[in-house]
Short mmCIF file of C-alpha atoms in Angstrom, two decimals:
data_model
loop_
_atom_site.label_atom_id
_atom_site.label_comp_id
_atom_site.label_asym_id
_atom_site.label_seq_id
_atom_site.Cartn_x
_atom_site.Cartn_y
_atom_site.Cartn_z
CA UNK W 1 -9.85 -16.09 -4.45
CA UNK W 2 -8.68 -13.76 -7.16
CA UNK W 3 -11.85 -11.90 -6.90
CA UNK W 4 -10.73 -11.19 -2.72
CA UNK W 5 -7.30 -9.96 -3.81
CA UNK W 6 -8.48 -7.83 -6.25
CA UNK W 7 -11.12 -5.96 -4.12
CA UNK W 8 -8.13 -5.44 -1.66
CA UNK W 9 -5.93 -3.77 -3.92
CA UNK W 10 -9.08 -1.72 -5.40
CA UNK W 11 -9.94 -0.61 -2.08
CA UNK W 12 -5.84 0.68 -1.41
CA UNK W 13 -4.06 -0.28 -4.10
CA UNK W 14 -1.02 0.22 -1.42
CA UNK W 15 -2.28 -3.02 0.00
CA UNK W 16 1.09 -5.32 1.09
CA UNK W 17 -0.18 -8.69 -0.26
CA UNK W 18 1.71 -11.65 1.17
CA UNK W 19 1.26 -15.07 0.41
CA UNK W 20 2.32 -17.64 3.32
CA UNK W 21 3.11 -21.28 2.28
CA UNK W 22 1.02 -23.30 5.27
CA UNK W 23 3.35 -26.14 4.69
CA UNK W 24 6.80 -24.55 5.36
CA UNK W 25 5.86 -22.09 8.07
CA UNK W 26 8.27 -21.07 10.88
CA UNK W 27 7.09 -20.07 14.09
CA UNK W 28 6.20 -16.61 14.41
CA UNK W 29 6.31 -15.58 11.22
CA UNK W 30 2.63 -14.44 10.83
CA UNK W 31 3.57 -12.04 13.60
CA UNK W 32 6.01 -10.39 11.61
CA UNK W 33 3.40 -10.08 8.72
CA UNK W 34 0.49 -8.69 10.69
CA UNK W 35 2.50 -6.63 12.92
CA UNK W 36 2.50 -2.81 12.43
CA UNK W 37 4.32 -1.07 9.36
CA UNK W 38 6.22 1.98 9.52
CA UNK W 39 3.57 3.48 7.09
CA UNK W 40 0.42 2.17 7.65
CA UNK W 41 -0.43 0.64 4.61
CA UNK W 42 -2.80 -2.00 4.77
CA UNK W 43 -2.00 -5.69 4.81
CA UNK W 44 -3.52 -8.94 3.71
CA UNK W 45 -1.86 -12.00 4.32
CA UNK W 46 -3.00 -15.26 2.34
CA UNK W 47 -2.44 -18.53 3.58
CA UNK W 48 -3.57 -21.03 0.75
CA UNK W 49 -3.35 -25.10 1.46
CA UNK W 50 -3.83 -24.17 5.20
CA UNK W 51 -4.60 -28.25 5.37
CA UNK W 52 -1.01 -28.83 4.91
CA UNK W 53 0.08 -26.20 7.85
CA UNK W 54 2.88 -26.89 10.24
CA UNK W 55 2.25 -27.21 13.82
CA UNK W 56 3.93 -23.76 14.55
CA UNK W 57 0.98 -22.41 11.82
CA UNK W 58 -1.97 -23.85 13.71
CA UNK W 59 -0.81 -22.78 17.22
CA UNK W 60 -0.04 -18.96 15.53
CA UNK W 61 -3.29 -18.87 14.04
CA UNK W 62 -5.18 -19.88 17.07
CA UNK W 63 -3.59 -17.12 19.18
CA UNK W 64 -4.04 -14.74 16.66
CA UNK W 65 -8.03 -15.51 15.68
CA UNK W 66 -8.02 -14.55 19.52
CA UNK W 67 -6.66 -11.18 19.06
CA UNK W 68 -6.83 -10.40 15.07
CA UNK W 69 -4.96 -6.71 14.32
CA UNK W 70 -8.66 -4.93 12.50
CA UNK W 71 -5.99 -3.34 10.17
CA UNK W 72 -4.77 -6.89 8.49
CA UNK W 73 -6.74 -8.76 6.05
CA UNK W 74 -6.11 -12.66 6.29
CA UNK W 75 -7.27 -15.09 4.15
CA UNK W 76 -7.16 -19.03 4.64
CA UNK W 77 -7.91 -21.49 2.11
CA UNK W 78 -8.32 -25.18 3.52
CA UNK W 79 -9.16 -27.52 0.98
CA UNK W 80 -10.57 -30.29 3.32
CA UNK W 81 -9.53 -33.21 5.57
CA UNK W 82 -9.39 -32.82 9.44
CA UNK W 83 -5.69 -31.51 9.51
CA UNK W 84 -6.83 -27.64 11.48
CA UNK W 85 -10.04 -28.48 12.42
CA UNK W 86 -9.74 -26.85 16.19
CA UNK W 87 -8.61 -23.82 13.96
CA UNK W 88 -11.66 -24.09 11.63
CA UNK W 89 -14.12 -24.12 14.75
CA UNK W 90 -12.36 -21.07 16.35
CA UNK W 91 -12.64 -19.07 12.97
CA UNK W 92 -16.66 -19.89 12.68
CA UNK W 93 -16.85 -18.97 16.45
CA UNK W 94 -15.29 -15.92 16.02
CA UNK W 95 -16.85 -12.79 14.74
CA UNK W 96 -14.77 -13.24 11.34
CA UNK W 97 -16.49 -13.84 7.68
CA UNK W 98 -16.27 -17.22 6.43
CA UNK W 99 -16.73 -18.58 2.95
CA UNK W 100 -17.59 -22.05 2.26
CA UNK W 101 -17.05 -23.62 -1.40
CA UNK W 102 -18.58 -26.63 -2.34
CA UNK W 103 -16.13 -28.55 -4.90
CA UNK W 104 -16.74 -28.19 -8.28
CA UNK W 105 -16.74 -31.27 -10.10
CA UNK W 106 -19.41 -32.03 -12.65
CA UNK W 107 -19.38 -30.63 -16.03
CA UNK W 108 -22.54 -28.41 -14.75
CA UNK W 109 -20.40 -26.93 -12.33
CA UNK W 110 -17.77 -25.94 -14.44
CA UNK W 111 -19.75 -24.63 -17.05
CA UNK W 112 -21.71 -22.62 -14.31
CA UNK W 113 -18.20 -21.62 -13.19
CA UNK W 114 -17.48 -20.00 -16.87
CA UNK W 115 -20.46 -18.48 -17.37
CA UNK W 116 -20.65 -16.67 -13.79
CA UNK W 117 -16.55 -15.54 -14.24
CA UNK W 118 -17.83 -13.97 -17.71
CA UNK W 119 -20.89 -12.81 -15.99
CA UNK W 120 -18.67 -11.04 -13.47
CA UNK W 121 -16.61 -9.39 -15.94
CA UNK W 122 -19.64 -7.60 -17.94
CA UNK W 123 -19.74 -10.06 -20.52
CA UNK W 124 -21.61 -13.00 -22.22
CA UNK W 125 -20.50 -16.50 -23.78
CA UNK W 126 -22.29 -18.58 -26.20
CA UNK W 127 -23.67 -21.99 -24.62
CA UNK W 128 -21.63 -24.12 -26.87
CA UNK W 129 -18.59 -21.84 -26.43
CA UNK W 130 -18.91 -23.12 -22.42
CA UNK W 131 -19.32 -26.65 -23.65
CA UNK W 132 -15.92 -26.13 -25.79
CA UNK W 133 -14.08 -24.52 -22.79
CA UNK W 134 -14.98 -27.22 -20.53
CA UNK W 135 -14.44 -29.61 -22.85
CA UNK W 136 -11.14 -28.89 -23.54
CA UNK W 137 -10.12 -27.98 -20.10
CA UNK W 138 -12.30 -29.47 -17.85
CA UNK W 139 -9.99 -31.35 -15.60
CA UNK W 140 -8.13 -28.43 -14.51
CA UNK W 141 -10.24 -25.57 -12.70
CA UNK W 142 -7.27 -23.39 -12.77
CA UNK W 143 -6.56 -23.70 -16.03
CA UNK W 144 -10.23 -23.63 -16.83
CA UNK W 145 -10.10 -20.39 -15.20
CA UNK W 146 -7.24 -19.51 -16.39
CA UNK W 147 -8.70 -19.54 -20.24
CA UNK W 148 -11.60 -17.66 -19.22
CA UNK W 149 -9.58 -14.35 -18.23
CA UNK W 150 -7.44 -14.90 -21.87
CA UNK W 151 -10.81 -15.16 -23.49
CA UNK W 152 -11.86 -12.11 -21.98
CA UNK W 153 -8.67 -10.12 -22.43
CA UNK W 154 -8.49 -11.02 -26.06
CA UNK W 155 -11.45 -10.94 -27.59
CA UNK W 156 -14.33 -8.31 -27.63
CA UNK W 157 -18.27 -8.91 -27.28
CA UNK W 158 -19.97 -12.14 -27.10
CA UNK W 159 -17.19 -15.01 -26.33
CA UNK W 160 -18.22 -17.40 -29.33
CA UNK W 161 -17.49 -21.28 -30.15
CA UNK W 162 -15.29 -19.70 -32.83
CA UNK W 163 -13.38 -18.18 -29.99
CA UNK W 164 -12.21 -21.17 -27.82
CA UNK W 165 -11.81 -23.00 -31.03
CA UNK W 166 -9.44 -20.77 -32.04
CA UNK W 167 -7.26 -20.33 -28.65
CA UNK W 168 -7.71 -24.38 -27.71
CA UNK W 169 -8.26 -26.27 -30.36
CA UNK W 170 -7.03 -29.76 -30.29
CA UNK W 171 -7.48 -29.65 -26.63
CA UNK W 172 -10.25 -32.04 -26.18
CA UNK W 173 -9.92 -33.92 -22.96
CA UNK W 174 -10.63 -37.69 -22.83
CA UNK W 175 -11.49 -39.73 -19.94
CA UNK W 176 -10.64 -43.72 -19.97
CA UNK W 177 -14.29 -43.72 -20.04
CA UNK W 178 -14.71 -41.81 -22.98
CA UNK W 179 -12.31 -43.88 -25.18
CA UNK W 180 -14.18 -47.11 -24.06
CA UNK W 181 -17.52 -45.72 -24.74
CA UNK W 182 -16.16 -44.48 -28.16
CA UNK W 183 -14.50 -47.85 -28.76
CA UNK W 184 -17.91 -49.80 -27.97
CA UNK W 185 -19.83 -48.10 -30.30
CA UNK W 186 -17.29 -48.74 -33.29
CA UNK W 187 -15.91 -45.04 -33.01
CA UNK W 188 -12.07 -45.92 -33.61
CA UNK W 189 -9.36 -44.37 -35.74
#
């Protein structure tokens, strides 16, 4: 999502970006956000958590899909579930691009995400550092991505395990299974 928003700003720094909350949407808010502006600035409307949308938003978006303004970018994020299926089907049938992202669940997927984010920034990260970062912050993807951003901003060259330890020492997450496994193996304090 960050990448799409950054691309919009890079294309035109005057792009007006508006976040629209699906769960609290009032009828016709979208009409106001996508109507032509006085100075013709490009606009982007971002709607996260589309699966929580009100009936009014569902109705307004279905109408908008059939007559969208090509000068306005609308990014919709649906986190799964059946709510809004009719809208999603209408978007898939339209000429507009869609991106389907698979859920990131395993440690391997999280490690791949970290490596991809670092490479996208033109940097590298040591494999041990990837493992330490996922161990420290892997249960929260937003926090994991924020940690990568912080490490990229605050360090130079290859991100090492020492960098990760400096910023995230003592943050290794333990699940119930990890604790039970350690106890069964006799690794108790």
